[in-house]
Tab-separated table of N, CA, C and O in Angstrom:
chain	number	residue	atom	x	y	z
A	14	UNK	N	-10.035	67.801	6.146
A	14	UNK	CA	-9.480	68.709	6.740
A	14	UNK	C	-8.220	69.281	6.238
A	14	UNK	O	-7.509	68.515	4.843
A	15	UNK	N	-8.027	70.296	6.149
A	15	UNK	CA	-7.146	71.337	5.364
A	15	UNK	C	-5.512	71.088	5.793
A	15	UNK	O	-5.731	71.394	6.780
A	16	UNK	N	-4.979	70.603	5.058
A	16	UNK	CA	-3.185	70.804	5.621
A	16	UNK	C	-2.723	71.404	6.275
A	16	UNK	O	-3.019	73.025	5.712
A	17	UNK	N	-2.424	71.778	6.966
A	17	UNK	CA	-1.682	73.210	8.147
A	17	UNK	C	-0.603	73.286	7.390
A	17	UNK	O	-0.417	74.780	7.917
A	18	UNK	N	0.188	72.945	6.583
A	18	UNK	CA	1.363	73.485	6.113
A	18	UNK	C	0.703	74.576	4.845
A	18	UNK	O	1.800	75.237	4.111
A	19	UNK	N	0.218	74.581	4.609
A	19	UNK	CA	-0.557	75.818	3.429
A	19	UNK	C	-1.393	76.654	3.525
A	19	UNK	O	-1.818	77.247	5.316
A	20	UNK	N	-1.157	77.721	2.974
A	20	UNK	CA	-2.244	79.165	3.180
A	20	UNK	C	-2.996	79.438	2.302
A	20	UNK	O	-3.196	78.541	1.565
A	21	UNK	N	-4.283	80.068	2.833
A	21	UNK	CA	-5.722	79.891	2.065
A	21	UNK	C	-5.868	81.283	1.707
A	21	UNK	O	-6.126	82.003	2.265
A	22	UNK	N	-6.875	81.425	0.022
A	22	UNK	CA	-7.803	82.597	-0.062
A	22	UNK	C	-8.739	82.361	0.252
A	22	UNK	O	-9.575	81.596	0.137
A	23	UNK	N	-9.355	83.851	-0.086
A	23	UNK	CA	-10.903	83.597	0.709
A	23	UNK	C	-11.740	83.033	-0.939
A	23	UNK	O	-12.676	82.889	-0.449
A	24	UNK	N	-10.941	82.844	-1.863
A	24	UNK	CA	-11.945	82.489	-3.341
A	24	UNK	C	-11.519	81.011	-3.403
A	24	UNK	O	-11.716	80.601	-4.333
A	25	UNK	N	-10.951	80.503	-2.184
A	25	UNK	CA	-10.758	78.795	-1.978
A	25	UNK	C	-9.671	77.926	-2.671
A	25	UNK	O	-9.596	77.129	-3.197
A	26	UNK	N	-8.228	79.188	-3.251
A	26	UNK	CA	-7.137	78.756	-3.744
A	26	UNK	C	-6.133	78.372	-2.389
A	26	UNK	O	-6.536	79.309	-1.111
A	27	UNK	N	-5.234	77.083	-2.629
A	27	UNK	CA	-4.423	77.248	-1.559
A	27	UNK	C	-2.903	77.665	-2.069
A	27	UNK	O	-2.817	77.833	-3.438
A	28	UNK	N	-1.522	78.203	-0.952
A	28	UNK	CA	-0.499	78.307	-1.573
A	28	UNK	C	0.164	77.199	-0.607
A	28	UNK	O	0.242	77.620	0.681
A	29	UNK	N	1.445	76.655	-1.253
A	29	UNK	CA	2.292	75.774	-0.149
A	29	UNK	C	3.524	76.550	-0.933
A	29	UNK	O	4.212	76.812	-2.267
A	30	UNK	N	4.444	77.258	0.356
A	30	UNK	CA	5.672	78.225	-0.031
A	30	UNK	C	6.565	77.189	0.059
A	30	UNK	O	6.672	76.012	0.604
A	31	UNK	N	7.943	77.111	-1.295
A	31	UNK	CA	8.916	76.635	-0.955
A	31	UNK	C	10.404	77.668	-1.153
A	31	UNK	O	10.236	77.837	-2.629
A	32	UNK	N	10.988	78.264	-0.676
A	32	UNK	CA	11.556	79.213	-0.648
A	32	UNK	C	11.155	80.436	-1.408
A	32	UNK	O	9.898	80.803	-0.658
A	33	UNK	N	11.178	80.845	-2.431
A	33	UNK	CA	10.818	82.007	-3.229
A	33	UNK	C	9.758	81.717	-4.097
A	33	UNK	O	9.141	82.487	-4.868
A	34	UNK	N	9.170	80.258	-4.239
A	34	UNK	CA	8.273	80.212	-4.845
A	34	UNK	C	6.928	79.627	-4.180
A	34	UNK	O	7.062	78.891	-3.301
A	35	UNK	N	5.908	79.880	-4.848
A	35	UNK	CA	4.580	79.380	-4.664
A	35	UNK	C	3.889	78.412	-5.550
A	35	UNK	O	3.402	78.719	-6.611
A	36	UNK	N	3.519	76.831	-4.865
A	36	UNK	CA	2.594	76.367	-5.434
A	36	UNK	C	0.848	76.607	-5.696
A	36	UNK	O	1.020	76.580	-4.506
A	37	UNK	N	0.575	76.851	-6.336
A	37	UNK	CA	-1.058	77.345	-6.239
A	37	UNK	C	-2.051	76.020	-6.750
A	37	UNK	O	-1.973	75.521	-7.804
A	38	UNK	N	-3.024	76.263	-5.827
A	38	UNK	CA	-4.067	75.098	-6.455
A	38	UNK	C	-5.886	75.442	-5.491
A	38	UNK	O	-5.454	76.401	-5.149
A	39	UNK	N	-6.572	74.627	-5.778
A	39	UNK	CA	-7.818	74.920	-5.225
A	39	UNK	C	-7.726	73.761	-4.180
A	39	UNK	O	-7.651	73.279	-3.823
A	40	UNK	N	-8.923	74.197	-2.939
A	40	UNK	CA	-9.222	74.013	-1.903
A	40	UNK	C	-9.978	72.047	-2.260
A	40	UNK	O	-11.062	72.517	-3.036
A	41	UNK	N	-10.002	71.494	-0.840
A	41	UNK	CA	-10.625	70.474	-1.144
A	41	UNK	C	-12.582	71.169	-0.930
A	41	UNK	O	-13.264	70.244	-1.776
A	42	UNK	N	-12.604	72.139	-0.290
A	42	UNK	CA	-14.139	72.867	-0.400
A	42	UNK	C	-14.862	73.199	-1.798
A	42	UNK	O	-15.505	72.970	-2.057
A	43	UNK	N	-13.353	73.616	-2.689
A	43	UNK	CA	-13.533	74.506	-4.396
A	43	UNK	C	-13.923	72.964	-5.149
A	43	UNK	O	-14.869	72.896	-5.738
A	44	UNK	N	-13.109	72.037	-4.991
A	44	UNK	CA	-13.333	70.779	-5.949
A	44	UNK	C	-14.396	70.767	-5.553
A	44	UNK	O	-15.252	69.718	-7.055
A	45	UNK	N	-15.102	69.622	-4.425
A	45	UNK	CA	-15.753	69.312	-3.836
A	45	UNK	C	-16.983	70.210	-4.612
A	45	UNK	O	-18.405	69.696	-4.932
A	46	UNK	N	-16.880	71.511	-4.018
A	46	UNK	CA	-18.344	72.555	-4.576
A	46	UNK	C	-18.643	72.264	-5.887
A	46	UNK	O	-19.895	72.688	-7.079
A	47	UNK	N	-17.651	72.606	-7.125
A	47	UNK	CA	-17.379	72.080	-8.754
A	47	UNK	C	-17.927	71.356	-8.876
A	47	UNK	O	-18.897	70.807	-9.715
A	48	UNK	N	-18.190	70.165	-8.243
A	48	UNK	CA	-18.259	68.471	-8.363
A	48	UNK	C	-17.571	68.319	-9.841
A	48	UNK	O	-16.406	68.237	-9.818
A	49	UNK	N	-17.856	67.561	-10.650
A	49	UNK	CA	-16.797	66.561	-11.651
A	49	UNK	C	-16.336	67.856	-12.637
A	49	UNK	O	-16.600	68.331	-13.318
A	50	UNK	N	-14.947	67.703	-12.232
A	50	UNK	CA	-13.910	68.854	-13.561
A	50	UNK	C	-13.624	67.900	-14.102
A	50	UNK	O	-12.938	67.310	-14.622
A	51	UNK	N	-13.843	68.774	-15.460
A	51	UNK	CA	-14.148	68.242	-16.765
A	51	UNK	C	-12.795	69.068	-18.070
A	51	UNK	O	-12.425	68.398	-18.939
A	52	UNK	N	-12.568	70.703	-17.276
A	52	UNK	CA	-11.159	71.066	-18.158
A	52	UNK	C	-10.660	72.407	-17.556
A	52	UNK	O	-11.894	72.889	-16.392
A	53	UNK	N	-9.855	72.740	-17.493
A	53	UNK	CA	-8.927	73.594	-16.463
A	53	UNK	C	-8.018	74.617	-17.574
A	53	UNK	O	-7.221	74.075	-18.100
A	54	UNK	N	-8.468	75.296	-17.636
A	54	UNK	CA	-7.600	76.702	-18.278
A	54	UNK	C	-6.786	77.494	-17.263
A	54	UNK	O	-6.846	78.019	-16.440
A	55	UNK	N	-4.962	76.894	-17.647
A	55	UNK	CA	-4.401	77.441	-16.683
A	55	UNK	C	-3.402	78.458	-17.508
A	55	UNK	O	-3.555	78.964	-18.985
A	56	UNK	N	-2.516	79.415	-17.052
A	56	UNK	CA	-1.735	80.515	-17.264
A	56	UNK	C	-0.527	80.188	-18.108
A	56	UNK	O	-0.283	78.807	-18.173
A	57	UNK	N	-0.349	81.224	-18.315
A	57	UNK	CA	0.825	80.992	-20.080
A	57	UNK	C	2.123	80.680	-18.610
A	57	UNK	O	2.407	81.754	-17.852
A	58	UNK	N	3.146	80.291	-18.638
A	58	UNK	CA	4.835	80.679	-18.114
A	58	UNK	C	5.511	81.593	-18.839
A	58	UNK	O	5.033	81.844	-20.287
A	59	UNK	N	5.883	82.350	-17.837
A	59	UNK	CA	6.033	83.633	-18.114
A	59	UNK	C	5.674	84.663	-18.015
A	59	UNK	O	5.633	85.986	-17.827
A	60	UNK	N	3.963	84.470	-17.528
A	60	UNK	CA	3.107	85.727	-17.727
A	60	UNK	C	3.550	86.181	-15.756
A	60	UNK	O	3.553	85.189	-14.704
A	61	UNK	N	3.566	87.250	-15.897
A	61	UNK	CA	3.219	88.123	-14.899
A	61	UNK	C	2.490	88.403	-14.154
A	61	UNK	O	1.211	88.936	-14.940
A	62	UNK	N	1.984	87.909	-12.853
A	62	UNK	CA	0.262	88.309	-12.392
A	62	UNK	C	0.403	88.531	-10.851
A	62	UNK	O	1.707	88.843	-10.431
A	63	UNK	N	-0.516	89.480	-10.412
A	63	UNK	CA	-0.685	90.015	-9.362
A	63	UNK	C	-2.079	89.553	-8.447
A	63	UNK	O	-2.815	89.056	-8.762
A	64	UNK	N	-1.511	89.273	-7.366
A	64	UNK	CA	-2.521	88.910	-6.260
A	64	UNK	C	-3.895	89.632	-6.491
A	64	UNK	O	-3.928	90.028	-6.746
A	65	UNK	N	-4.541	88.534	-6.313
A	65	UNK	CA	-6.051	88.918	-6.783
A	65	UNK	C	-6.504	88.620	-8.252
A	65	UNK	O	-8.060	88.859	-8.663
A	66	UNK	N	-5.953	88.196	-8.859
A	66	UNK	CA	-5.815	88.365	-10.936
A	66	UNK	C	-6.485	87.238	-11.159
A	66	UNK	O	-6.247	85.732	-10.392
A	67	UNK	N	-7.322	87.259	-12.101
A	67	UNK	CA	-7.495	85.738	-12.728
A	67	UNK	C	-6.375	85.286	-13.290
A	67	UNK	O	-5.971	86.041	-14.122
A	68	UNK	N	-6.418	84.217	-13.231
A	68	UNK	CA	-5.168	83.531	-13.975
A	68	UNK	C	-5.591	82.310	-14.643
A	68	UNK	O	-5.155	81.712	-15.204
A	69	UNK	N	-6.936	81.769	-14.420
A	69	UNK	CA	-7.085	80.711	-15.190
A	69	UNK	C	-8.981	80.615	-15.092
A	69	UNK	O	-9.695	81.368	-14.483
A	70	UNK	N	-9.359	79.146	-15.543
A	70	UNK	CA	-10.860	79.005	-15.588
A	70	UNK	C	-10.786	77.589	-15.273
A	70	UNK	O	-10.112	76.786	-15.483
A	71	UNK	N	-11.836	77.028	-14.262
A	71	UNK	CA	-12.335	75.810	-14.077
A	71	UNK	C	-13.784	75.431	-15.027
A	71	UNK	O	-14.546	76.204	-14.215
A	72	UNK	N	-13.640	74.499	-15.677
A	72	UNK	CA	-14.930	74.006	-15.988
A	72	UNK	C	-15.524	72.917	-15.214
A	72	UNK	O	-14.510	71.723	-15.309
A	73	UNK	N	-16.654	72.671	-15.012
A	73	UNK	CA	-17.347	70.969	-14.342
A	73	UNK	C	-18.381	71.441	-15.176
A	73	UNK	O	-18.830	71.839	-15.435
A	74	UNK	N	-18.699	69.927	-14.586
A	74	UNK	CA	-20.439	69.359	-15.619
A	74	UNK	C	-21.409	70.451	-14.772
A	74	UNK	O	-22.436	70.244	-15.466
A	75	UNK	N	-21.480	71.484	-13.539
A	75	UNK	CA	-21.932	71.912	-12.657
A	75	UNK	C	-22.435	73.679	-13.425
A	75	UNK	O	-23.084	74.388	-13.301
A	76	UNK	N	-20.700	74.032	-13.451
A	76	UNK	CA	-20.591	75.369	-13.811
A	76	UNK	C	-19.134	75.568	-13.813
A	76	UNK	O	-18.504	74.790	-14.389
A	77	UNK	N	-18.676	77.047	-14.494
A	77	UNK	CA	-17.731	77.289	-14.554
A	77	UNK	C	-16.804	78.362	-13.477
A	77	UNK	O	-17.690	79.049	-13.317
A	78	UNK	N	-16.125	78.275	-12.963
A	78	UNK	CA	-15.098	78.659	-11.731
A	78	UNK	C	-14.242	79.575	-12.108
A	78	UNK	O	-13.155	78.935	-13.167
A	79	UNK	N	-13.725	80.515	-11.882
A	79	UNK	CA	-12.570	81.377	-12.005
A	79	UNK	C	-11.550	81.149	-11.221
A	79	UNK	O	-11.715	80.529	-9.886
A	80	UNK	N	-10.004	80.742	-11.563
A	80	UNK	CA	-9.170	80.637	-10.742
A	80	UNK	C	-8.171	81.945	-10.593
A	80	UNK	O	-8.058	82.388	-11.609
A	81	UNK	N	-8.180	82.121	-9.595
A	81	UNK	CA	-7.023	83.527	-8.982
A	81	UNK	C	-6.270	83.376	-8.331
A	81	UNK	O	-6.252	82.183	-8.002
A	82	UNK	N	-4.960	84.101	-8.402
A	82	UNK	CA	-3.796	83.488	-7.622
A	82	UNK	C	-3.839	84.734	-6.677
A	82	UNK	O	-3.822	85.691	-6.485
A	83	UNK	N	-3.484	84.063	-5.543
A	83	UNK	CA	-3.726	84.850	-4.178
A	83	UNK	C	-2.046	85.549	-4.178
A	83	UNK	O	-2.128	86.129	-2.957
A	84	UNK	N	-1.025	85.091	-4.807
A	84	UNK	CA	0.155	85.815	-4.306
A	84	UNK	C	0.817	86.193	-5.753
A	84	UNK	O	-0.061	86.259	-6.813
A	85	UNK	N	1.524	87.226	-5.703
A	85	UNK	CA	2.100	88.198	-7.155
A	85	UNK	C	3.274	87.229	-7.541
A	85	UNK	O	3.978	87.161	-6.755
A	86	UNK	N	3.652	87.685	-8.695
A	86	UNK	CA	5.293	87.351	-9.307
A	86	UNK	C	5.149	86.393	-10.916
A	86	UNK	O	3.897	86.943	-11.476
A	87	UNK	N	5.926	85.484	-10.746
A	87	UNK	CA	5.755	85.261	-12.526
A	87	UNK	C	5.702	83.929	-12.292
A	87	UNK	O	6.061	82.696	-11.804
A	88	UNK	N	4.864	83.555	-13.766
A	88	UNK	CA	4.293	82.080	-13.544
A	88	UNK	C	5.487	81.187	-13.888
A	88	UNK	O	6.096	81.478	-15.372
A	89	UNK	N	6.180	80.066	-13.529
A	89	UNK	CA	7.443	79.530	-13.484
A	89	UNK	C	6.816	78.074	-14.064
A	89	UNK	O	7.947	77.595	-14.630
A	90	UNK	N	5.716	77.445	-13.973
A	90	UNK	CA	5.646	76.404	-14.196
A	90	UNK	C	3.835	75.848	-13.924
A	90	UNK	O	3.037	76.632	-13.334
A	91	UNK	N	3.372	75.240	-15.079
A	91	UNK	CA	1.773	74.979	-14.762
A	91	UNK	C	1.961	73.265	-14.967
A	91	UNK	O	2.951	73.052	-15.398
A	92	UNK	N	0.857	72.936	-14.425
A	92	UNK	CA	0.690	71.677	-13.737
A	92	UNK	C	0.451	71.056	-15.543
A	92	UNK	O	-1.128	70.873	-15.471
A	93	UNK	N	0.994	70.307	-16.754
A	93	UNK	CA	0.551	69.763	-18.001
A	93	UNK	C	-0.497	68.624	-17.589
A	93	UNK	O	-1.205	68.526	-18.243
A	94	UNK	N	0.028	68.178	-16.506
A	94	UNK	CA	-1.225	66.611	-16.313
A	94	UNK	C	-2.625	67.138	-16.602
A	94	UNK	O	-3.626	66.422	-16.888
A	95	UNK	N	-3.056	68.336	-16.345
A	95	UNK	CA	-4.072	68.597	-15.614
A	95	UNK	C	-5.148	68.762	-17.297
A	95	UNK	O	-6.545	68.653	-17.510
A	96	UNK	N	-4.124	68.848	-18.107
A	96	UNK	CA	-4.852	68.853	-19.333
A	96	UNK	C	-5.641	67.815	-20.130
A	96	UNK	O	-6.339	67.803	-20.322
A	97	UNK	N	-4.816	66.925	-19.764
A	97	UNK	CA	-5.598	65.406	-20.379
A	97	UNK	C	-6.203	64.854	-19.056
A	97	UNK	O	-7.055	64.059	-19.395
A	98	UNK	N	-5.776	65.269	-18.005
A	98	UNK	CA	-6.588	64.718	-16.573
A	98	UNK	C	-6.994	65.962	-15.704
A	98	UNK	O	-6.737	65.617	-14.539
A	99	UNK	N	-7.842	66.592	-16.046
A	99	UNK	CA	-8.612	67.390	-14.919
A	99	UNK	C	-8.917	66.925	-13.929
A	99	UNK	O	-9.212	67.699	-12.519
A	100	UNK	N	-9.864	65.949	-13.893
A	100	UNK	CA	-10.236	65.235	-12.634
A	100	UNK	C	-9.247	64.855	-11.518
A	100	UNK	O	-9.724	64.643	-10.367
A	101	UNK	N	-8.565	64.944	-12.017
A	101	UNK	CA	-6.883	64.672	-10.642
A	101	UNK	C	-7.686	65.620	-9.844
A	101	UNK	O	-7.097	65.640	-8.581
A	102	UNK	N	-7.852	67.400	-9.831
A	102	UNK	CA	-8.079	67.843	-8.828
A	102	UNK	C	-9.198	67.739	-8.021
A	102	UNK	O	-9.024	67.802	-6.557
A	103	UNK	N	-10.174	66.885	-8.551
A	103	UNK	CA	-10.783	65.929	-7.753
A	103	UNK	C	-10.374	65.292	-6.536
A	103	UNK	O	-11.100	65.170	-5.255
A	104	UNK	N	-9.403	64.040	-7.024
A	104	UNK	CA	-9.140	63.127	-6.210
A	104	UNK	C	-7.646	63.850	-5.618
A	104	UNK	O	-7.877	62.785	-4.651
A	105	UNK	N	-7.287	64.667	-5.918
A	105	UNK	CA	-5.950	64.652	-5.183
A	105	UNK	C	-5.779	66.226	-5.514
A	105	UNK	O	-4.725	67.097	-5.769
A	106	UNK	N	-6.603	67.241	-4.770
A	106	UNK	CA	-6.694	68.959	-4.679
A	106	UNK	C	-5.087	69.219	-4.198
A	106	UNK	O	-4.710	70.217	-4.630
A	107	UNK	N	-4.327	68.384	-3.407
A	107	UNK	CA	-3.599	69.211	-2.201
A	107	UNK	C	-2.456	68.609	-3.171
A	107	UNK	O	-1.305	68.472	-2.398
A	108	UNK	N	-2.366	67.403	-4.493
A	108	UNK	CA	-1.206	67.052	-4.098
A	108	UNK	C	-0.892	66.828	-5.728
A	108	UNK	O	-0.457	67.889	-6.195
A	109	UNK	N	-1.916	66.036	-6.587
A	109	UNK	CA	-1.180	66.194	-7.992
A	109	UNK	C	-2.114	66.955	-8.636
A	109	UNK	O	-1.774	67.371	-10.024
A	110	UNK	N	-2.554	67.737	-8.054
A	110	UNK	CA	-4.021	68.480	-8.797
A	110	UNK	C	-3.771	70.181	-8.591
A	110	UNK	O	-4.917	70.820	-8.780
A	111	UNK	N	-2.603	70.324	-8.323
A	111	UNK	CA	-1.821	71.580	-8.082
A	111	UNK	C	-2.044	72.211	-9.393
A	111	UNK	O	-2.155	71.503	-10.552
A	112	UNK	N	-2.058	73.240	-9.767
A	112	UNK	CA	-1.974	74.434	-10.915
A	112	UNK	C	-0.680	74.961	-11.426
A	112	UNK	O	-0.795	74.478	-12.727
A	113	UNK	N	-0.428	75.808	-10.541
A	113	UNK	CA	0.882	76.367	-11.259
A	113	UNK	C	2.134	76.573	-9.976
A	113	UNK	O	1.685	76.591	-8.755
A	114	UNK	N	2.856	77.166	-10.157
A	114	UNK	CA	4.074	77.228	-9.807
A	114	UNK	C	4.147	79.209	-10.045
A	114	UNK	O	4.362	79.293	-10.488
A	115	UNK	N	4.646	79.848	-8.989
A	115	UNK	CA	5.021	81.300	-9.054
A	115	UNK	C	6.169	81.910	-8.730
A	115	UNK	O	6.239	81.297	-7.194
A	116	UNK	N	6.913	82.605	-8.938
A	116	UNK	CA	8.103	83.256	-8.199
A	116	UNK	C	7.497	84.182	-7.912
A	116	UNK	O	7.604	85.037	-8.551
A	117	UNK	N	7.337	84.355	-6.547
A	117	UNK	CA	7.221	85.623	-6.056
A	117	UNK	C	7.759	86.631	-6.049
A	117	UNK	O	8.904	86.922	-5.851
A	118	UNK	N	6.972	87.949	-6.395
A	118	UNK	CA	8.082	88.809	-6.354
A	118	UNK	C	7.903	89.715	-4.583
A	118	UNK	O	8.630	90.632	-4.706
A	119	UNK	N	6.798	89.020	-3.884
A	119	UNK	CA	6.596	89.802	-3.011
A	119	UNK	C	5.939	88.299	-1.879
A	119	UNK	O	4.926	88.771	-1.760
A	120	UNK	N	7.560	87.987	-1.135
A	120	UNK	CA	6.673	86.597	-0.141
A	120	UNK	C	5.867	87.333	1.239
A	120	UNK	O	5.122	86.571	1.286
A	121	UNK	N	5.900	88.385	1.330
A	121	UNK	CA	5.316	88.807	2.655
A	121	UNK	C	3.876	89.045	2.000
A	121	UNK	O	2.664	88.361	3.241
A	122	UNK	N	2.696	88.825	1.251
A	122	UNK	CA	1.702	88.474	0.599
A	122	UNK	C	1.287	87.207	1.072
A	122	UNK	O	0.563	86.928	1.750
A	123	UNK	N	2.216	85.731	1.256
A	123	UNK	CA	2.078	84.615	1.802
A	123	UNK	C	0.841	84.882	3.441
A	123	UNK	O	0.287	83.931	3.458
A	124	UNK	N	1.982	86.092	3.903
A	124	UNK	CA	1.507	86.154	5.148
A	124	UNK	C	0.261	86.635	5.673
A	124	UNK	O	0.014	86.624	6.715
A	125	UNK	N	-0.444	87.407	4.360
A	125	UNK	CA	-1.944	87.798	4.747
A	125	UNK	C	-3.088	86.763	4.479
A	125	UNK	O	-3.987	86.694	4.296
A	126	UNK	N	-2.445	85.655	3.896
A	126	UNK	CA	-3.389	84.448	3.561
A	126	UNK	C	-3.667	83.600	5.151
A	126	UNK	O	-3.153	84.041	5.751
A	127	UNK	N	-5.250	83.042	5.180
A	127	UNK	CA	-5.418	82.274	5.759
A	127	UNK	C	-4.413	81.131	6.344
A	127	UNK	O	-4.023	80.592	5.293
A	128	UNK	N	-4.234	81.050	8.022
A	128	UNK	CA	-4.260	79.617	8.027
A	128	UNK	C	-5.188	78.447	7.797
A	128	UNK	O	-6.238	78.903	7.491
A	129	UNK	N	-4.593	77.229	7.888
A	129	UNK	CA	-5.664	76.393	7.847
A	129	UNK	C	-6.939	76.625	9.034
A	129	UNK	O	-7.971	76.030	8.459
A	130	UNK	N	-6.198	76.445	10.018
A	130	UNK	CA	-7.620	76.852	10.791
A	130	UNK	C	-8.312	78.355	10.498
A	130	UNK	O	-9.850	78.140	11.171
A	131	UNK	N	-7.846	79.186	10.519
A	131	UNK	CA	-8.868	80.352	9.587
A	131	UNK	C	-9.510	79.793	8.535
A	131	UNK	O	-10.693	80.506	8.973
A	132	UNK	N	-9.135	79.486	7.336
A	132	UNK	CA	-9.654	78.469	6.433
A	132	UNK	C	-11.057	78.078	6.548
A	132	UNK	O	-12.095	77.795	6.659
A	133	UNK	N	-10.571	77.128	8.198
A	133	UNK	CA	-11.989	75.936	8.418
A	133	UNK	C	-12.912	76.791	8.986
A	133	UNK	O	-14.054	76.617	8.647
A	134	UNK	N	-12.688	77.917	9.597
A	134	UNK	CA	-13.676	79.073	10.193
A	134	UNK	C	-13.879	79.844	9.558
A	134	UNK	O	-15.677	79.772	9.522
A	135	UNK	N	-13.464	80.009	8.613
A	135	UNK	CA	-14.432	80.605	7.089
A	135	UNK	C	-15.196	79.818	6.459
A	135	UNK	O	-16.264	80.534	6.253
A	136	UNK	N	-14.663	78.880	6.437
A	136	UNK	CA	-15.798	77.832	5.571
A	136	UNK	C	-17.048	77.720	6.623
A	136	UNK	O	-17.643	77.207	6.215
A	137	UNK	N	-16.849	77.584	7.680
A	137	UNK	CA	-18.048	77.126	8.695
A	137	UNK	C	-18.621	78.534	8.765
A	137	UNK	O	-20.067	78.067	8.804
A	138	UNK	N	-18.257	79.986	8.654
A	138	UNK	CA	-19.404	80.869	8.729
A	138	UNK	C	-19.680	80.586	7.349
A	138	UNK	O	-20.983	81.174	7.224
A	139	UNK	N	-19.522	80.856	6.359
A	139	UNK	CA	-19.993	80.768	4.476
A	139	UNK	C	-21.206	79.292	4.647
A	139	UNK	O	-21.967	79.709	4.270
A	140	UNK	N	-21.134	78.666	5.635
A	140	UNK	CA	-21.883	77.249	5.615
A	140	UNK	C	-23.323	77.898	6.204
A	140	UNK	O	-24.346	77.490	6.003
A	141	UNK	N	-22.887	78.715	7.377
A	141	UNK	CA	-24.049	78.949	8.149
A	141	UNK	C	-24.948	80.106	7.366
A	141	UNK	O	-25.978	79.910	7.905
A	142	UNK	N	-24.200	81.017	6.675
A	142	UNK	CA	-24.570	82.154	5.844
A	142	UNK	C	-25.686	81.349	4.956
A	142	UNK	O	-26.550	81.567	4.387
């Protein structure tokens, strides 16, 4: 079950809004599809990013996947714990496994992302195809 207080991107990232900041991570579906995560390349603090832009990579025992940002703004924090413990994303994708915090340049972008119910329907359609 995907947390209802988050918004979701079609590339399986989530956003948790707090004031004018958005915490970004990957969904439980994404971490499950990737398998055991062994390395995460995160963006640099201070970087300016645009919605849909690649901001990092996630390597697992199966594959390498691109990390996208669903929102635009400035990276103000990254999760340093993931450097030594990338597997935290597998066990806590919505908690300690967050990736980055972005100071939003356009808070309205969050409204274009899927709600939990919309994301659940999106996943159901993906599994059919």
